[in-house]
Amino acid sequence: MRRIVFTVIGILSLSLVAAGLTEATLALGHRGHLHDDRHARPGATPKPSVTPTLTPTPNASPTSTPVPTTAPAPTPAARTAVTNGFVRMRAGASTSTAIVVELNGGTVVTLGTYSDSQWQQVQYNGLNGYIFKSYLNFTQ
């Protein structure tokens, strides 16, 4: 019985190691090194501001001065990225954390605030997680 238990534990351990190595190999790609994509990210372009307009008040007396109304500042668009292949969005910035969701190539994700040399925090369909940066093409 002990031999069966140890065999099962050994197989599970090897499976986890193989899965981690497979994901690390895919992250490295065919070049053999991690790609620094910071230089390829285009800068955000500012949106044009709205010009304030004057709106007369319906019951204004001839001596009143019209007050210009100002439009609220435009909300900056959320930064996004597109997956460049099948990728697993994980609960943390490590291949040892749980898989939140698996995404196909071409999936648009919203970028979160956390980013390091390898991982990017993202949101997709209300889910938060982390994706290895080499699987992302940054759009904004």
mmCIF file with all atom_site columns, C-alpha atoms in Angstrom:
data_model
loop_
_atom_site.group_PDB
_atom_site.id
_atom_site.type_symbol
_atom_site.label_atom_id
_atom_site.label_alt_id
_atom_site.label_comp_id
_atom_site.label_asym_id
_atom_site.label_entity_id
_atom_site.label_seq_id
_atom_site.pdbx_PDB_ins_code
_atom_site.Cartn_x
_atom_site.Cartn_y
_atom_site.Cartn_z
_atom_site.occupancy
_atom_site.B_iso_or_equiv
_atom_site.pdbx_formal_charge
_atom_site.auth_seq_id
_atom_site.auth_comp_id
_atom_site.auth_asym_id
_atom_site.auth_atom_id
_atom_site.pdbx_PDB_model_num
ATOM 1   C CA . MET A 1 1   ? 0.000   0.000  0.000   1.00 0.00 ? 1   MET A CA 1
ATOM 2   C CA . ARG A 1 2   ? 2.860   2.409  0.856   1.00 0.00 ? 2   ARG A CA 1
ATOM 3   C CA . ARG A 1 3   ? 4.465   1.712  -2.497  1.00 0.00 ? 3   ARG A CA 1
ATOM 4   C CA . ILE A 1 4   ? 1.242   2.729  -4.303  1.00 0.00 ? 4   ILE A CA 1
ATOM 5   C CA . VAL A 1 5   ? 0.937   5.927  -2.261  1.00 0.00 ? 5   VAL A CA 1
ATOM 6   C CA . PHE A 1 6   ? 4.568   6.891  -2.934  1.00 0.00 ? 6   PHE A CA 1
ATOM 7   C CA . THR A 1 7   ? 4.174   6.069  -6.617  1.00 0.00 ? 7   THR A CA 1
ATOM 8   C CA . VAL A 1 8   ? 1.094   8.292  -6.919  1.00 0.00 ? 8   VAL A CA 1
ATOM 9   C CA . ILE A 1 9   ? 2.836   11.128 -5.034  1.00 0.00 ? 9   ILE A CA 1
ATOM 10  C CA . GLY A 1 10  ? 5.886   10.777 -7.298  1.00 0.00 ? 10  GLY A CA 1
ATOM 11  C CA . ILE A 1 11  ? 3.777   10.884 -10.458 1.00 0.00 ? 11  ILE A CA 1
ATOM 12  C CA . LEU A 1 12  ? 1.896   13.963 -9.256  1.00 0.00 ? 12  LEU A CA 1
ATOM 13  C CA . SER A 1 13  ? 5.147   15.707 -8.334  1.00 0.00 ? 13  SER A CA 1
ATOM 14  C CA . LEU A 1 14  ? 6.680   14.962 -11.719 1.00 0.00 ? 14  LEU A CA 1
ATOM 15  C CA . SER A 1 15  ? 3.524   16.203 -13.461 1.00 0.00 ? 15  SER A CA 1
ATOM 16  C CA . LEU A 1 16  ? 3.682   19.520 -11.608 1.00 0.00 ? 16  LEU A CA 1
ATOM 17  C CA . VAL A 1 17  ? 7.371   19.969 -12.399 1.00 0.00 ? 17  VAL A CA 1
ATOM 18  C CA . ALA A 1 18  ? 6.790   19.106 -16.069 1.00 0.00 ? 18  ALA A CA 1
ATOM 19  C CA . ALA A 1 19  ? 3.901   21.574 -16.318 1.00 0.00 ? 19  ALA A CA 1
ATOM 20  C CA . GLY A 1 20  ? 6.022   24.337 -14.782 1.00 0.00 ? 20  GLY A CA 1
ATOM 21  C CA . LEU A 1 21  ? 8.932   23.611 -17.105 1.00 0.00 ? 21  LEU A CA 1
ATOM 22  C CA . THR A 1 22  ? 6.613   23.518 -20.112 1.00 0.00 ? 22  THR A CA 1
ATOM 23  C CA . GLU A 1 23  ? 5.166   26.907 -19.257 1.00 0.00 ? 23  GLU A CA 1
ATOM 24  C CA . ALA A 1 24  ? 8.626   28.367 -18.603 1.00 0.00 ? 24  ALA A CA 1
ATOM 25  C CA . THR A 1 25  ? 9.861   27.008 -21.936 1.00 0.00 ? 25  THR A CA 1
ATOM 26  C CA . LEU A 1 26  ? 6.896   28.534 -23.743 1.00 0.00 ? 26  LEU A CA 1
ATOM 27  C CA . ALA A 1 27  ? 7.523   31.837 -21.982 1.00 0.00 ? 27  ALA A CA 1
ATOM 28  C CA . LEU A 1 28  ? 11.114  31.876 -23.165 1.00 0.00 ? 28  LEU A CA 1
ATOM 29  C CA . GLY A 1 29  ? 10.016  31.148 -26.715 1.00 0.00 ? 29  GLY A CA 1
ATOM 30  C CA . HIS A 1 30  ? 12.357  30.126 -29.493 1.00 0.00 ? 30  HIS A CA 1
ATOM 31  C CA . ARG A 1 31  ? 14.885  32.876 -28.775 1.00 0.00 ? 31  ARG A CA 1
ATOM 32  C CA . GLY A 1 32  ? 16.186  31.372 -25.543 1.00 0.00 ? 32  GLY A CA 1
ATOM 33  C CA . HIS A 1 33  ? 15.764  34.568 -23.544 1.00 0.00 ? 33  HIS A CA 1
ATOM 34  C CA . LEU A 1 34  ? 13.006  36.737 -22.144 1.00 0.00 ? 34  LEU A CA 1
ATOM 35  C CA . HIS A 1 35  ? 11.961  39.614 -24.342 1.00 0.00 ? 35  HIS A CA 1
ATOM 36  C CA . ASP A 1 36  ? 11.940  43.154 -22.925 1.00 0.00 ? 36  ASP A CA 1
ATOM 37  C CA . ASP A 1 37  ? 8.966   44.804 -24.647 1.00 0.00 ? 37  ASP A CA 1
ATOM 38  C CA . ARG A 1 38  ? 9.105   48.178 -22.891 1.00 0.00 ? 38  ARG A CA 1
ATOM 39  C CA . HIS A 1 39  ? 10.632  49.890 -25.935 1.00 0.00 ? 39  HIS A CA 1
ATOM 40  C CA . ALA A 1 40  ? 7.828   48.593 -28.190 1.00 0.00 ? 40  ALA A CA 1
ATOM 41  C CA . ARG A 1 41  ? 4.958   50.027 -26.177 1.00 0.00 ? 41  ARG A CA 1
ATOM 42  C CA . PRO A 1 42  ? 3.441   53.040 -27.904 1.00 0.00 ? 42  PRO A CA 1
ATOM 43  C CA . GLY A 1 43  ? 2.831   56.121 -25.751 1.00 0.00 ? 43  GLY A CA 1
ATOM 44  C CA . ALA A 1 44  ? -0.723  57.000 -24.874 1.00 0.00 ? 44  ALA A CA 1
ATOM 45  C CA . THR A 1 45  ? -2.144  59.706 -27.090 1.00 0.00 ? 45  THR A CA 1
ATOM 46  C CA . PRO A 1 46  ? -4.186  62.380 -25.331 1.00 0.00 ? 46  PRO A CA 1
ATOM 47  C CA . LYS A 1 47  ? -7.808  62.689 -26.325 1.00 0.00 ? 47  LYS A CA 1
ATOM 48  C CA . PRO A 1 48  ? -8.962  66.102 -27.576 1.00 0.00 ? 48  PRO A CA 1
ATOM 49  C CA . SER A 1 49  ? -10.610 68.218 -24.930 1.00 0.00 ? 49  SER A CA 1
ATOM 50  C CA . VAL A 1 50  ? -14.154 69.487 -25.268 1.00 0.00 ? 50  VAL A CA 1
ATOM 51  C CA . THR A 1 51  ? -14.503 73.250 -25.799 1.00 0.00 ? 51  THR A CA 1
ATOM 52  C CA . PRO A 1 52  ? -16.824 74.906 -23.258 1.00 0.00 ? 52  PRO A CA 1
ATOM 53  C CA . THR A 1 53  ? -20.011 76.384 -24.710 1.00 0.00 ? 53  THR A CA 1
ATOM 54  C CA . LEU A 1 54  ? -22.252 79.160 -23.485 1.00 0.00 ? 54  LEU A CA 1
ATOM 55  C CA . THR A 1 55  ? -25.816 78.214 -22.712 1.00 0.00 ? 55  THR A CA 1
ATOM 56  C CA . PRO A 1 56  ? -28.351 80.992 -22.128 1.00 0.00 ? 56  PRO A CA 1
ATOM 57  C CA . THR A 1 57  ? -30.698 80.623 -19.185 1.00 0.00 ? 57  THR A CA 1
ATOM 58  C CA . PRO A 1 58  ? -34.404 80.629 -20.197 1.00 0.00 ? 58  PRO A CA 1
ATOM 59  C CA . ASN A 1 59  ? -35.517 83.355 -17.725 1.00 0.00 ? 59  ASN A CA 1
ATOM 60  C CA . ALA A 1 60  ? -32.457 85.569 -17.977 1.00 0.00 ? 60  ALA A CA 1
ATOM 61  C CA . SER A 1 61  ? -32.930 89.291 -17.578 1.00 0.00 ? 61  SER A CA 1
ATOM 62  C CA . PRO A 1 62  ? -31.199 91.612 -20.079 1.00 0.00 ? 62  PRO A CA 1
ATOM 63  C CA . THR A 1 63  ? -28.587 92.559 -17.451 1.00 0.00 ? 63  THR A CA 1
ATOM 64  C CA . SER A 1 64  ? -27.466 89.019 -16.584 1.00 0.00 ? 64  SER A CA 1
ATOM 65  C CA . THR A 1 65  ? -24.193 87.712 -17.928 1.00 0.00 ? 65  THR A CA 1
ATOM 66  C CA . PRO A 1 66  ? -24.178 84.205 -19.391 1.00 0.00 ? 66  PRO A CA 1
ATOM 67  C CA . VAL A 1 67  ? -21.986 81.789 -17.427 1.00 0.00 ? 67  VAL A CA 1
ATOM 68  C CA . PRO A 1 68  ? -19.957 79.335 -19.497 1.00 0.00 ? 68  PRO A CA 1
ATOM 69  C CA . THR A 1 69  ? -20.465 75.684 -18.663 1.00 0.00 ? 69  THR A CA 1
ATOM 70  C CA . THR A 1 70  ? -17.431 73.473 -18.609 1.00 0.00 ? 70  THR A CA 1
ATOM 71  C CA . ALA A 1 71  ? -17.508 69.870 -19.664 1.00 0.00 ? 71  ALA A CA 1
ATOM 72  C CA . PRO A 1 72  ? -15.981 67.338 -17.283 1.00 0.00 ? 72  PRO A CA 1
ATOM 73  C CA . ALA A 1 73  ? -12.489 66.189 -18.151 1.00 0.00 ? 73  ALA A CA 1
ATOM 74  C CA . PRO A 1 74  ? -12.544 63.091 -20.338 1.00 0.00 ? 74  PRO A CA 1
ATOM 75  C CA . THR A 1 75  ? -11.854 59.853 -18.520 1.00 0.00 ? 75  THR A CA 1
ATOM 76  C CA . PRO A 1 76  ? -8.630  58.313 -19.777 1.00 0.00 ? 76  PRO A CA 1
ATOM 77  C CA . ALA A 1 77  ? -9.201  55.118 -21.730 1.00 0.00 ? 77  ALA A CA 1
ATOM 78  C CA . ALA A 1 78  ? -8.166  51.944 -19.951 1.00 0.00 ? 78  ALA A CA 1
ATOM 79  C CA . ARG A 1 79  ? -4.882  50.537 -21.194 1.00 0.00 ? 79  ARG A CA 1
ATOM 80  C CA . THR A 1 80  ? -5.276  47.188 -22.914 1.00 0.00 ? 80  THR A CA 1
ATOM 81  C CA . ALA A 1 81  ? -3.217  44.362 -24.364 1.00 0.00 ? 81  ALA A CA 1
ATOM 82  C CA . VAL A 1 82  ? -4.003  41.440 -26.668 1.00 0.00 ? 82  VAL A CA 1
ATOM 83  C CA . THR A 1 83  ? -2.866  37.875 -26.017 1.00 0.00 ? 83  THR A CA 1
ATOM 84  C CA . ASN A 1 84  ? -0.597  36.583 -28.787 1.00 0.00 ? 84  ASN A CA 1
ATOM 85  C CA . GLY A 1 85  ? -1.345  32.911 -28.172 1.00 0.00 ? 85  GLY A CA 1
ATOM 86  C CA . PHE A 1 86  ? -2.982  30.511 -25.760 1.00 0.00 ? 86  PHE A CA 1
ATOM 87  C CA . VAL A 1 87  ? -2.163  31.663 -22.219 1.00 0.00 ? 87  VAL A CA 1
ATOM 88  C CA . ARG A 1 88  ? -3.133  30.940 -18.629 1.00 0.00 ? 88  ARG A CA 1
ATOM 89  C CA . MET A 1 89  ? -4.147  33.892 -16.454 1.00 0.00 ? 89  MET A CA 1
ATOM 90  C CA . ARG A 1 90  ? -2.910  33.072 -12.954 1.00 0.00 ? 90  ARG A CA 1
ATOM 91  C CA . ALA A 1 91  ? -3.904  34.159 -9.443  1.00 0.00 ? 91  ALA A CA 1
ATOM 92  C CA . GLY A 1 92  ? -0.397  35.493 -8.736  1.00 0.00 ? 92  GLY A CA 1
ATOM 93  C CA . ALA A 1 93  ? 2.788   36.468 -10.554 1.00 0.00 ? 93  ALA A CA 1
ATOM 94  C CA . SER A 1 94  ? 4.175   32.925 -10.591 1.00 0.00 ? 94  SER A CA 1
ATOM 95  C CA . THR A 1 95  ? 3.611   29.676 -12.465 1.00 0.00 ? 95  THR A CA 1
ATOM 96  C CA . SER A 1 96  ? 3.076   27.980 -9.111  1.00 0.00 ? 96  SER A CA 1
ATOM 97  C CA . THR A 1 97  ? -0.139  29.931 -8.429  1.00 0.00 ? 97  THR A CA 1
ATOM 98  C CA . ALA A 1 98  ? -3.617  28.754 -9.410  1.00 0.00 ? 98  ALA A CA 1
ATOM 99  C CA . ILE A 1 99  ? -4.914  29.182 -12.954 1.00 0.00 ? 99  ILE A CA 1
ATOM 100 C CA . VAL A 1 100 ? -7.789  31.693 -12.982 1.00 0.00 ? 100 VAL A CA 1
ATOM 101 C CA . VAL A 1 101 ? -8.802  31.237 -16.623 1.00 0.00 ? 101 VAL A CA 1
ATOM 102 C CA . GLU A 1 102 ? -7.254  30.024 -19.891 1.00 0.00 ? 102 GLU A CA 1
ATOM 103 C CA . LEU A 1 103 ? -7.368  32.539 -22.748 1.00 0.00 ? 103 LEU A CA 1
ATOM 104 C CA . ASN A 1 104 ? -6.984  32.008 -26.480 1.00 0.00 ? 104 ASN A CA 1
ATOM 105 C CA . GLY A 1 105 ? -4.816  34.188 -28.689 1.00 0.00 ? 105 GLY A CA 1
ATOM 106 C CA . GLY A 1 106 ? -6.428  37.486 -29.696 1.00 0.00 ? 106 GLY A CA 1
ATOM 107 C CA . THR A 1 107 ? -8.173  38.013 -26.341 1.00 0.00 ? 107 THR A CA 1
ATOM 108 C CA . VAL A 1 108 ? -8.227  41.661 -25.202 1.00 0.00 ? 108 VAL A CA 1
ATOM 109 C CA . VAL A 1 109 ? -7.371  42.183 -21.528 1.00 0.00 ? 109 VAL A CA 1
ATOM 110 C CA . THR A 1 110 ? -7.291  45.380 -19.459 1.00 0.00 ? 110 THR A CA 1
ATOM 111 C CA . LEU A 1 111 ? -3.951  46.136 -17.837 1.00 0.00 ? 111 LEU A CA 1
ATOM 112 C CA . GLY A 1 112 ? -3.776  46.411 -14.057 1.00 0.00 ? 112 GLY A CA 1
ATOM 113 C CA . THR A 1 113 ? -1.366  48.469 -11.993 1.00 0.00 ? 113 THR A CA 1
ATOM 114 C CA . TYR A 1 114 ? 1.188   45.761 -11.102 1.00 0.00 ? 114 TYR A CA 1
ATOM 115 C CA . SER A 1 115 ? 3.921   45.088 -13.610 1.00 0.00 ? 115 SER A CA 1
ATOM 116 C CA . ASP A 1 116 ? 7.453   43.736 -13.287 1.00 0.00 ? 116 ASP A CA 1
ATOM 117 C CA . SER A 1 117 ? 10.011  42.493 -15.808 1.00 0.00 ? 117 SER A CA 1
ATOM 118 C CA . GLN A 1 118 ? 8.075   39.252 -16.413 1.00 0.00 ? 118 GLN A CA 1
ATOM 119 C CA . TRP A 1 119 ? 4.462   39.559 -15.211 1.00 0.00 ? 119 TRP A CA 1
ATOM 120 C CA . GLN A 1 120 ? 1.564   41.952 -15.872 1.00 0.00 ? 120 GLN A CA 1
ATOM 121 C CA . GLN A 1 121 ? -1.571  42.253 -13.756 1.00 0.00 ? 121 GLN A CA 1
ATOM 122 C CA . VAL A 1 122 ? -4.700  42.107 -15.946 1.00 0.00 ? 122 VAL A CA 1
ATOM 123 C CA . GLN A 1 123 ? -8.481  42.015 -15.772 1.00 0.00 ? 123 GLN A CA 1
ATOM 124 C CA . TYR A 1 124 ? -10.693 39.921 -18.053 1.00 0.00 ? 124 TYR A CA 1
ATOM 125 C CA . ASN A 1 125 ? -14.478 39.496 -17.767 1.00 0.00 ? 125 ASN A CA 1
ATOM 126 C CA . GLY A 1 126 ? -14.436 40.748 -14.177 1.00 0.00 ? 126 GLY A CA 1
ATOM 127 C CA . LEU A 1 127 ? -11.600 38.389 -13.206 1.00 0.00 ? 127 LEU A CA 1
ATOM 128 C CA . ASN A 1 128 ? -8.252  39.656 -11.913 1.00 0.00 ? 128 ASN A CA 1
ATOM 129 C CA . GLY A 1 129 ? -4.997  37.832 -12.494 1.00 0.00 ? 129 GLY A CA 1
ATOM 130 C CA . TYR A 1 130 ? -1.489  37.877 -13.924 1.00 0.00 ? 130 TYR A CA 1
ATOM 131 C CA . ILE A 1 131 ? -0.154  36.963 -17.372 1.00 0.00 ? 131 ILE A CA 1
ATOM 132 C CA . PHE A 1 132 ? 3.462   36.390 -18.389 1.00 0.00 ? 132 PHE A CA 1
ATOM 133 C CA . LYS A 1 133 ? 4.390   39.464 -20.473 1.00 0.00 ? 133 LYS A CA 1
ATOM 134 C CA . SER A 1 134 ? 5.771   37.563 -23.467 1.00 0.00 ? 134 SER A CA 1
ATOM 135 C CA . TYR A 1 135 ? 2.195   36.419 -24.162 1.00 0.00 ? 135 TYR A CA 1
ATOM 136 C CA . LEU A 1 136 ? 0.915   40.026 -24.456 1.00 0.00 ? 136 LEU A CA 1
ATOM 137 C CA . ASN A 1 137 ? 0.999   42.562 -27.273 1.00 0.00 ? 137 ASN A CA 1
ATOM 138 C CA . PHE A 1 138 ? 0.538   45.960 -25.652 1.00 0.00 ? 138 PHE A CA 1
ATOM 139 C CA . THR A 1 139 ? -1.928  48.175 -27.562 1.00 0.00 ? 139 THR A CA 1
ATOM 140 C CA . GLN A 1 140 ? -1.946  51.440 -25.606 1.00 0.00 ? 140 GLN A CA 1
#
